[in-house]
Short mmCIF file of C-alpha atoms and ligand atoms in Angstrom, two decimals:
data_model
loop_
_atom_site.label_atom_id
_atom_site.label_comp_id
_atom_site.label_asym_id
_atom_site.label_seq_id
_atom_site.Cartn_x
_atom_site.Cartn_y
_atom_site.Cartn_z
CA MET A 704 -23.56 1.60 -20.37
CA VAL A 705 -21.98 2.04 -16.93
CA ASP A 706 -20.79 4.97 -14.86
CA TYR A 707 -17.16 3.83 -14.58
CA ILE A 708 -14.47 1.50 -15.88
CA VAL A 709 -11.72 0.84 -13.34
CA VAL A 710 -8.41 -0.52 -14.64
CA GLY A 711 -6.41 -2.45 -12.01
CA LEU A 712 -7.56 -4.29 -8.91
CA GLY A 713 -4.87 -3.76 -6.29
CA LEU A 714 -5.39 -1.66 -3.15
CA ALA A 715 -6.10 1.41 -5.29
CA GLY A 716 -8.69 -0.21 -7.56
CA ILE A 717 -10.40 -1.98 -4.67
CA SER A 718 -10.67 1.15 -2.56
CA PHE A 719 -12.18 3.07 -5.48
CA CYS A 720 -14.64 0.26 -6.30
CA GLU A 721 -15.77 0.45 -2.69
CA GLN A 722 -16.65 4.12 -3.10
CA LEU A 723 -18.61 3.20 -6.22
CA GLU A 724 -20.51 0.35 -4.58
CA LYS A 725 -21.33 2.43 -1.50
CA ASN A 726 -22.75 5.14 -3.71
CA GLY A 727 -24.72 2.89 -6.02
CA LYS A 728 -22.64 3.57 -9.15
CA THR A 729 -22.39 1.04 -11.95
CA PHE A 730 -18.96 -0.11 -13.11
CA ARG A 731 -16.75 -2.77 -14.66
CA VAL A 732 -13.18 -3.65 -13.67
CA VAL A 733 -10.41 -4.71 -16.06
CA THR A 734 -7.37 -6.22 -14.39
CA ASP A 735 -4.46 -8.56 -15.04
CA ASP A 736 -1.60 -10.06 -13.03
CA SER A 737 1.23 -7.94 -14.46
CA GLN A 738 1.83 -6.21 -11.10
CA THR A 739 2.06 -7.86 -7.70
CA SER A 740 2.49 -5.05 -5.17
CA SER A 741 -0.80 -5.56 -3.32
CA LEU A 742 -0.36 -9.34 -3.40
CA VAL A 743 3.08 -9.37 -1.77
CA ALA A 744 2.71 -6.37 0.59
CA GLY A 745 3.37 -6.88 4.28
CA GLY A 746 0.06 -5.11 4.81
CA LEU A 747 1.24 -3.24 7.90
CA TYR A 748 -0.50 -0.06 8.86
CA ASN A 749 1.73 2.02 11.04
CA PRO A 750 1.39 5.81 11.16
CA VAL A 751 4.97 6.41 12.36
CA ILE A 752 8.13 6.66 10.23
CA LEU A 753 10.43 4.44 12.25
CA LYS A 754 13.68 5.83 10.91
CA ARG A 755 13.09 9.37 12.13
CA PHE A 756 10.30 8.90 14.70
CA THR A 757 7.97 11.28 12.88
CA LEU A 758 4.35 10.96 11.79
CA ALA A 759 3.71 9.90 8.21
CA TRP A 760 1.78 12.33 5.97
CA GLN A 761 -1.79 12.81 7.29
CA ALA A 762 -1.44 9.48 9.06
CA GLU A 763 -3.81 10.06 11.95
CA LYS A 764 -6.68 11.05 9.66
CA GLN A 765 -5.90 8.22 7.25
CA LEU A 766 -5.81 5.64 10.03
CA LYS A 767 -9.30 6.57 11.22
CA ILE A 768 -10.77 6.28 7.73
CA ALA A 769 -8.84 3.08 6.99
CA LYS A 770 -9.97 1.27 10.16
CA THR A 771 -13.65 1.83 9.32
CA PHE A 772 -13.03 0.95 5.68
CA TYR A 773 -11.48 -2.46 6.45
CA THR A 774 -14.06 -3.28 9.14
CA ASP A 775 -16.83 -2.59 6.61
CA LEU A 776 -15.05 -4.77 4.04
CA GLU A 777 -14.68 -7.62 6.54
CA GLN A 778 -18.43 -7.54 7.11
CA LYS A 779 -19.29 -7.26 3.45
CA LEU A 780 -16.98 -10.07 2.30
CA GLY A 781 -17.45 -12.21 5.42
CA ILE A 782 -13.70 -12.65 6.01
CA LYS A 783 -11.06 -11.52 8.51
CA LEU A 784 -8.64 -8.97 7.09
CA ASP A 785 -7.50 -6.77 9.98
CA TYR A 786 -5.08 -8.29 12.51
CA THR A 787 -4.10 -6.03 15.39
CA LEU A 788 -0.33 -6.30 15.70
CA PRO A 789 1.96 -4.23 17.93
CA VAL A 790 5.01 -2.84 16.12
CA TYR A 791 8.21 -2.88 18.20
CA ARG A 792 11.10 -0.70 17.05
CA ARG A 793 14.39 -2.25 18.16
CA PHE A 794 16.79 0.36 19.56
CA HIS A 795 20.42 0.33 18.47
CA SER A 796 21.73 2.59 21.24
CA VAL A 797 20.94 4.70 24.30
CA GLU A 798 20.85 7.76 21.99
CA GLU A 799 17.97 6.19 20.08
CA GLN A 800 16.11 5.54 23.32
CA ASN A 801 16.48 9.24 24.15
CA GLN A 802 15.28 10.30 20.70
CA TRP A 803 12.23 8.10 21.23
CA PHE A 804 11.48 9.81 24.57
CA VAL A 805 11.69 13.23 22.95
CA ALA A 806 9.46 12.16 20.05
CA SER A 807 6.86 10.54 22.30
CA ASP A 808 6.30 13.88 23.99
CA LYS A 809 5.36 15.64 20.75
CA LYS A 810 1.75 16.42 19.94
CA GLY A 811 0.35 13.90 17.49
CA LEU A 812 3.10 11.36 18.10
CA ASP A 813 2.14 11.00 21.77
CA VAL A 814 -0.95 9.05 20.66
CA PHE A 815 1.19 6.43 18.95
CA LEU A 816 4.53 6.17 20.80
CA ASN A 817 4.52 4.39 24.13
CA THR A 818 6.93 6.30 26.38
CA LYS A 819 7.93 3.19 28.33
CA ILE A 820 10.97 1.36 26.92
CA GLN A 821 10.02 -2.27 26.42
CA PRO A 822 12.76 -4.65 27.61
CA ASN A 823 13.55 -7.66 25.44
CA THR A 824 12.15 -10.86 26.91
CA ASN A 825 12.69 -13.13 23.91
CA GLU A 826 15.88 -15.20 24.18
CA SER A 827 15.90 -15.84 20.45
CA ILE A 828 16.28 -12.14 19.66
CA ASP A 829 19.27 -9.92 20.29
CA ALA A 830 17.95 -6.54 21.49
CA PRO A 831 20.09 -5.27 24.40
CA PHE A 832 18.63 -1.74 24.25
CA GLY A 833 15.04 -2.94 24.17
CA TYR A 834 12.21 -1.59 22.03
CA GLY A 835 9.90 1.35 21.52
CA GLU A 836 6.29 0.29 21.07
CA VAL A 837 4.12 1.90 18.39
CA MET A 838 0.45 1.70 19.34
CA HIS A 839 -2.71 1.38 17.19
CA THR A 840 -0.89 -0.61 14.52
CA GLY A 841 -1.84 -3.79 12.66
CA ARG A 842 -1.76 -5.80 9.48
CA ILE A 843 -4.25 -6.16 6.67
CA ASP A 844 -4.09 -9.46 4.81
CA THR A 845 -3.85 -7.78 1.42
CA LYS A 846 -3.46 -11.03 -0.53
CA LYS A 847 -6.70 -12.35 0.90
CA LEU A 848 -8.34 -8.98 0.27
CA VAL A 849 -7.41 -8.98 -3.43
CA SER A 850 -8.51 -12.58 -4.04
CA SER A 851 -11.78 -12.17 -2.10
CA TYR A 852 -12.59 -8.90 -3.84
CA GLU A 853 -11.91 -10.48 -7.23
CA LYS A 854 -14.31 -13.27 -6.35
CA HIS A 855 -16.89 -10.76 -5.16
CA LEU A 856 -16.74 -8.90 -8.49
CA GLN A 857 -16.69 -12.12 -10.50
CA GLU A 858 -19.87 -13.30 -8.83
CA LYS A 859 -21.53 -10.04 -9.79
CA GLY A 860 -20.24 -10.31 -13.36
CA LEU A 861 -18.26 -7.08 -13.09
CA LEU A 862 -14.74 -8.34 -13.72
CA LEU A 863 -12.76 -8.75 -16.95
CA ASN A 864 -9.54 -10.64 -16.34
CA GLU A 865 -7.41 -9.26 -19.15
CA SER A 866 -4.69 -6.73 -19.88
CA PHE A 867 -6.27 -3.44 -20.82
CA LYS A 868 -5.98 -2.94 -24.57
CA PHE A 869 -5.40 0.74 -25.20
CA SER A 870 -6.00 0.16 -28.92
CA ASP A 871 -9.62 -0.80 -28.05
CA LEU A 872 -10.26 2.43 -26.15
CA GLN A 873 -12.22 5.14 -27.93
CA LEU A 874 -12.74 8.56 -26.43
CA GLY A 875 -16.05 10.30 -27.00
CA ASP A 876 -17.42 13.64 -25.80
CA ASN A 877 -19.49 12.05 -23.04
CA GLY A 878 -17.41 9.06 -22.10
CA VAL A 879 -15.30 6.19 -23.35
CA ASP A 880 -15.93 3.01 -25.32
CA TYR A 881 -13.96 -0.09 -24.44
CA GLY A 882 -15.02 -3.14 -26.45
CA SER A 883 -18.73 -3.53 -25.74
CA ILE A 884 -18.64 -1.29 -22.64
CA PHE A 885 -19.57 2.36 -22.73
CA ALA A 886 -18.64 4.26 -19.56
CA GLN A 887 -18.91 7.87 -18.56
CA ARG A 888 -15.48 7.78 -16.96
CA ILE A 889 -12.39 5.61 -16.74
CA ILE A 890 -10.11 5.35 -13.71
CA PHE A 891 -6.58 4.03 -14.13
CA ALA A 892 -5.37 2.33 -10.94
CA GLU A 893 -2.56 0.26 -12.42
CA GLY A 894 0.18 0.60 -9.82
CA PHE A 895 3.59 0.49 -11.49
CA GLY A 896 1.79 -0.66 -14.66
CA LEU A 897 1.05 3.05 -15.23
CA LYS A 898 4.41 3.15 -17.00
CA ASN A 899 2.74 1.40 -19.97
CA ASN A 900 -0.26 3.73 -20.06
CA PRO A 901 0.11 6.09 -23.05
CA TYR A 902 -2.20 8.70 -21.45
CA PHE A 903 -0.54 8.97 -18.04
CA ASN A 904 3.02 7.76 -18.49
CA TYR A 905 4.24 11.37 -18.38
CA LEU A 906 3.69 11.27 -14.61
CA PRO A 907 6.88 10.76 -12.58
CA LEU A 908 6.24 7.33 -11.13
CA GLN A 909 9.57 5.96 -9.95
CA GLY A 910 8.83 2.48 -8.67
CA SER A 911 10.71 0.75 -5.90
CA LYS A 912 11.02 -3.01 -5.94
CA GLY A 913 10.69 -4.84 -2.64
CA GLU A 914 11.24 -8.45 -1.64
CA TYR A 915 10.32 -10.51 1.39
CA ILE A 916 11.62 -13.90 2.43
CA PHE A 917 9.50 -16.21 4.57
CA ILE A 918 11.16 -18.23 7.31
CA LYS A 919 9.98 -21.07 9.50
CA ALA A 920 11.39 -20.62 13.01
CA PRO A 921 9.63 -22.83 15.62
CA LYS A 922 11.76 -21.46 18.46
CA LEU A 923 11.29 -17.79 17.71
CA LYS A 924 7.88 -17.53 19.38
CA GLU A 925 7.39 -13.85 18.60
CA GLU A 926 3.92 -12.35 18.33
CA ARG A 927 4.81 -8.73 17.63
CA ALA A 928 6.15 -7.16 14.44
CA ILE A 929 9.80 -6.36 15.16
CA LYS A 930 11.48 -3.55 13.25
CA SER A 931 15.28 -3.54 13.20
CA SER A 932 17.15 -3.12 9.91
CA VAL A 933 14.39 -5.37 8.52
CA PHE A 934 10.83 -6.08 9.63
CA ILE A 935 10.09 -9.48 11.14
CA ILE A 936 6.33 -10.02 10.88
CA PRO A 937 4.62 -13.07 12.42
CA GLU A 938 2.28 -14.83 9.99
CA GLY A 939 1.21 -17.76 12.22
CA ASP A 940 2.32 -21.45 12.33
CA ASP A 941 5.90 -20.38 13.19
CA VAL A 942 6.23 -18.63 9.84
CA TYR A 943 7.62 -15.07 9.68
CA ARG A 944 7.83 -12.59 6.85
CA VAL A 945 11.20 -10.83 6.73
CA GLY A 946 11.99 -7.67 4.71
CA ALA A 947 11.52 -5.73 2.70
CA ASN A 948 14.32 -4.07 0.74
CA TYR A 949 14.06 -1.02 -1.54
CA GLU A 950 15.56 -1.38 -5.02
CA ARG A 951 15.37 1.34 -7.67
CA HIS A 952 16.89 -0.23 -10.79
CA ASP A 953 15.34 -3.68 -11.15
CA LYS A 954 11.63 -3.25 -12.00
CA SER A 955 10.74 -6.94 -12.41
CA ASN A 956 8.50 -8.96 -10.09
CA GLU A 957 11.04 -11.78 -9.79
CA PRO A 958 12.64 -12.67 -6.43
CA THR A 959 16.46 -12.56 -6.48
CA GLU A 960 19.24 -14.54 -4.83
CA SER A 961 21.19 -11.41 -3.89
CA VAL A 962 18.31 -9.82 -1.97
CA ARG A 963 17.63 -13.09 -0.22
CA GLU A 964 21.26 -13.18 0.97
CA GLY A 965 21.10 -9.53 2.06
CA LEU A 966 17.91 -10.09 4.06
CA LEU A 967 19.36 -13.22 5.66
CA ASN A 968 22.46 -11.35 6.78
CA LYS A 969 20.35 -8.65 8.41
CA LEU A 970 18.11 -11.23 10.02
CA LYS A 971 21.03 -13.22 11.47
CA ALA A 972 22.29 -10.09 13.21
CA VAL A 973 19.09 -10.08 15.28
CA VAL A 974 17.56 -13.57 15.39
CA LYS A 975 19.63 -16.16 17.24
CA CYS A 976 17.56 -19.34 16.86
CA ASP A 977 17.51 -21.81 13.96
CA PHE A 978 15.25 -21.18 11.01
CA LYS A 979 14.84 -22.18 7.40
CA VAL A 980 13.74 -20.15 4.41
CA VAL A 981 10.41 -21.38 3.05
CA GLY A 982 9.51 -18.75 0.47
CA GLN A 983 10.28 -15.45 -1.24
CA VAL A 984 8.13 -12.87 -3.04
CA ALA A 985 8.73 -9.59 -4.89
CA GLY A 986 6.79 -6.65 -6.26
CA VAL A 987 7.24 -3.04 -7.38
CA ARG A 988 5.82 -0.32 -5.14
CA PRO A 989 4.24 2.55 -7.08
CA THR A 990 6.39 5.31 -5.58
CA VAL A 991 6.49 8.97 -6.63
CA ILE A 992 9.33 11.53 -6.45
CA ASP A 993 7.65 13.48 -3.61
CA ARG A 994 6.30 10.34 -1.89
CA LYS A 995 2.69 11.42 -2.17
CA PRO A 996 -0.18 9.81 -4.08
CA MET A 997 -0.89 10.98 -7.60
CA VAL A 998 -4.58 11.45 -8.20
CA GLY A 999 -6.73 13.44 -10.60
CA ARG A 1000 -8.13 14.18 -14.01
CA HIS A 1001 -6.19 13.94 -17.25
CA PRO A 1002 -5.20 17.47 -18.37
CA LYS A 1003 -6.65 16.94 -21.85
CA TYR A 1004 -9.26 14.17 -21.58
CA GLN A 1005 -11.93 15.02 -19.02
CA GLN A 1006 -13.32 11.49 -18.82
CA MET A 1007 -9.97 9.98 -17.69
CA TYR A 1008 -8.57 9.83 -14.18
CA VAL A 1009 -5.54 8.43 -12.43
CA LEU A 1010 -5.37 6.85 -8.96
CA ASN A 1011 -1.78 5.98 -8.19
CA GLY A 1012 1.35 6.69 -6.15
CA PHE A 1013 0.34 4.67 -3.10
CA GLY A 1014 4.05 3.96 -2.53
CA SER A 1015 4.92 2.01 0.58
CA ARG A 1016 1.79 2.82 2.63
CA GLY A 1017 -1.06 1.76 0.40
CA VAL A 1018 -3.04 0.17 3.22
CA LEU A 1019 -3.29 3.48 5.08
CA VAL A 1020 -3.43 5.82 2.11
CA GLY A 1021 -5.89 3.91 -0.13
CA PRO A 1022 -9.25 4.46 1.57
CA SER A 1023 -8.98 8.22 2.21
CA VAL A 1024 -7.36 9.07 -1.14
CA SER A 1025 -9.94 7.06 -3.11
CA TRP A 1026 -12.69 8.83 -1.24
CA GLN A 1027 -11.11 12.18 -2.18
CA LEU A 1028 -10.99 11.20 -5.84
CA TYR A 1029 -14.62 10.10 -5.73
CA THR A 1030 -15.89 13.35 -4.17
CA TYR A 1031 -13.72 15.34 -6.58
CA ILE A 1032 -15.37 13.66 -9.56
CA GLU A 1033 -18.93 13.39 -8.31
CA ASN A 1034 -19.32 16.43 -6.03
CA ASP A 1035 -16.76 18.79 -7.53
CA GLU A 1036 -14.91 18.99 -4.24
CA PRO A 1037 -11.30 20.17 -4.63
CA LEU A 1038 -8.49 17.67 -4.36
CA ASP A 1039 -5.86 18.19 -1.70
CA SER A 1040 -3.08 19.95 -3.65
CA ASP A 1041 -0.53 17.54 -2.10
CA ILE A 1042 -2.00 14.61 -4.02
CA ASP A 1043 -3.39 16.28 -7.14
CA SER A 1044 -1.64 14.89 -10.23
CA ALA A 1045 -1.91 18.41 -11.66
CA ARG A 1046 1.15 19.32 -9.57
CA PHE A 1047 3.19 17.55 -12.26
CA THR A 1048 1.18 18.63 -15.27
CA GLN A 1049 2.99 21.85 -16.11
CA LYS A 1050 6.39 20.33 -15.65
CA PHE A 1051 5.89 17.08 -17.50
CA PHE A 1052 2.87 17.32 -19.80
CA ARG A 1053 3.44 18.66 -23.27
C1 FAD B 1811 7.56 -5.81 -0.79
C2 FAD B 1811 6.47 -4.81 -0.52
C3 FAD B 1811 6.07 -4.61 0.78
C4 FAD B 1811 5.05 -3.70 1.07
N1 FAD B 1811 4.61 -3.57 2.35
C5 FAD B 1811 3.59 -2.72 2.63
C6 FAD B 1811 3.08 -2.62 3.94
O1 FAD B 1811 3.51 -3.32 4.87
N2 FAD B 1811 2.06 -1.74 4.17
C7 FAD B 1811 1.53 -0.98 3.16
O2 FAD B 1811 0.61 -0.20 3.41
N3 FAD B 1811 2.00 -1.06 1.90
C8 FAD B 1811 3.01 -1.90 1.62
N4 FAD B 1811 3.49 -1.99 0.34
C9 FAD B 1811 2.98 -1.04 -0.67
C10 FAD B 1811 1.65 -1.48 -1.22
O3 FAD B 1811 1.76 -2.77 -1.66
C11 FAD B 1811 1.26 -0.55 -2.36
O4 FAD B 1811 1.13 0.74 -1.89
C12 FAD B 1811 -0.08 -0.97 -3.00
O5 FAD B 1811 -0.15 -2.35 -3.13
C13 FAD B 1811 -0.28 -0.32 -4.33
O6 FAD B 1811 -1.53 -0.69 -4.81
P1 FAD B 1811 -1.98 -0.34 -6.28
O7 FAD B 1811 -3.37 -0.83 -6.42
O8 FAD B 1811 -1.70 1.09 -6.57
O9 FAD B 1811 -0.99 -1.17 -7.24
P2 FAD B 1811 -0.91 -2.73 -7.53
O10 FAD B 1811 -1.06 -3.51 -6.30
O11 FAD B 1811 0.31 -2.93 -8.34
O12 FAD B 1811 -2.20 -3.03 -8.39
C14 FAD B 1811 -2.33 -2.63 -9.72
C15 FAD B 1811 -3.15 -3.69 -10.46
O13 FAD B 1811 -3.38 -3.22 -11.79
C16 FAD B 1811 -3.07 -4.28 -12.70
N5 FAD B 1811 -2.68 -3.68 -13.98
C17 FAD B 1811 -1.61 -2.91 -14.25
N6 FAD B 1811 -1.59 -2.58 -15.56
C18 FAD B 1811 -2.69 -3.15 -16.11
C19 FAD B 1811 -3.23 -3.20 -17.42
N7 FAD B 1811 -2.65 -2.56 -18.45
N8 FAD B 1811 -4.36 -3.90 -17.64
C20 FAD B 1811 -4.99 -4.54 -16.63
N9 FAD B 1811 -4.52 -4.52 -15.35
C21 FAD B 1811 -3.40 -3.85 -15.10
C22 FAD B 1811 -1.92 -5.01 -12.01
O14 FAD B 1811 -1.68 -6.28 -12.53
C23 FAD B 1811 -2.43 -5.02 -10.58
O15 FAD B 1811 -3.33 -6.06 -10.39
C24 FAD B 1811 4.48 -2.92 0.02
C25 FAD B 1811 4.87 -3.16 -1.29
C26 FAD B 1811 5.85 -4.10 -1.57
C27 FAD B 1811 6.25 -4.35 -2.99
#
């Protein structure tokens, strides 16, 4: 008998397991490799929406919680996860420079937007209008995080590497039975896999596929993350991650030729040195209609919870939202109505 079963070990599952471990709760995790979002993510944490120069939802608060969360994880797992990385937004025009100035004066944004226009000093990049620098940004190595966390759970005997079999789930008054495990509660953190969950598939998860290509460009010599029509993110050893796109119709995890071509065209408009493509990855972001997480208790089954909707900012959102779910369950603290899955219950649940 354990306190919890957690289904899914991406950013959502990991951040919830961390709440459980910190609070001495017992649990088992069931996960498979049907979804790849946390494995292929760029891992950037950046509180600013770079299209409109506005702050992302609750970003300042989330950043504070996330920084401590990943530092604690680095110490616990004995690995480096958090790489400080300036994000440079390439300007397309003088108008954009002016919009940046206006935005950098606003309360909240002033902490993150450097007012000084950064001139381009890299001959391999075309950026005649220079850049705006976003401060306090960085990158979490999410692939390393997932594999190290899996290993951590495996060593403790807490991990079942299998697809969750809904036919093996039995609901009782005081908990759930799954095979030989009895748990008081079950948390579904399946990313886009939620679509196959018969208990929660009424929730309006949209899903947005994204792909990155990896290039090797020895002459590029860029150490910052550059945002133009695509992100160019340095990964070390002259390798850069380039992307990602947003695709609504294809919900597979397979990289495609057409996206690769599209990303290359965008890249060539900015990068002027030689490079070759050395890899490509794809995954489906768990996005929601209103772009907010979807968290809470099942409307009918009190022992079931959902932790989903991390969309395109899972690195920032994960730690604070998981903590909210934990305190909601254990301490009866109310969920922020913005993220409560109950906001969809009336409309979609029959
Ligand atoms: C191309 C791309 C780029 C991105 N870049 C960034 C970025 O720079 N910064 C950022 O913050 N976010 C980024 N994201 C978003 C981020 O990846 C997501 O927000 C986050 O990974 C979602 O985590 P999750 O745990 O909810 O889902 P997932 O990572 O999909 O994890 C769910 C897990 O549950 C498992 N699972 C599902 N169904 C079952 C089942 N029935 N049985 C057992 N296991 C199951 C899956 O296999 C998977 O392991 C990006 C995403 C993509 C695709």
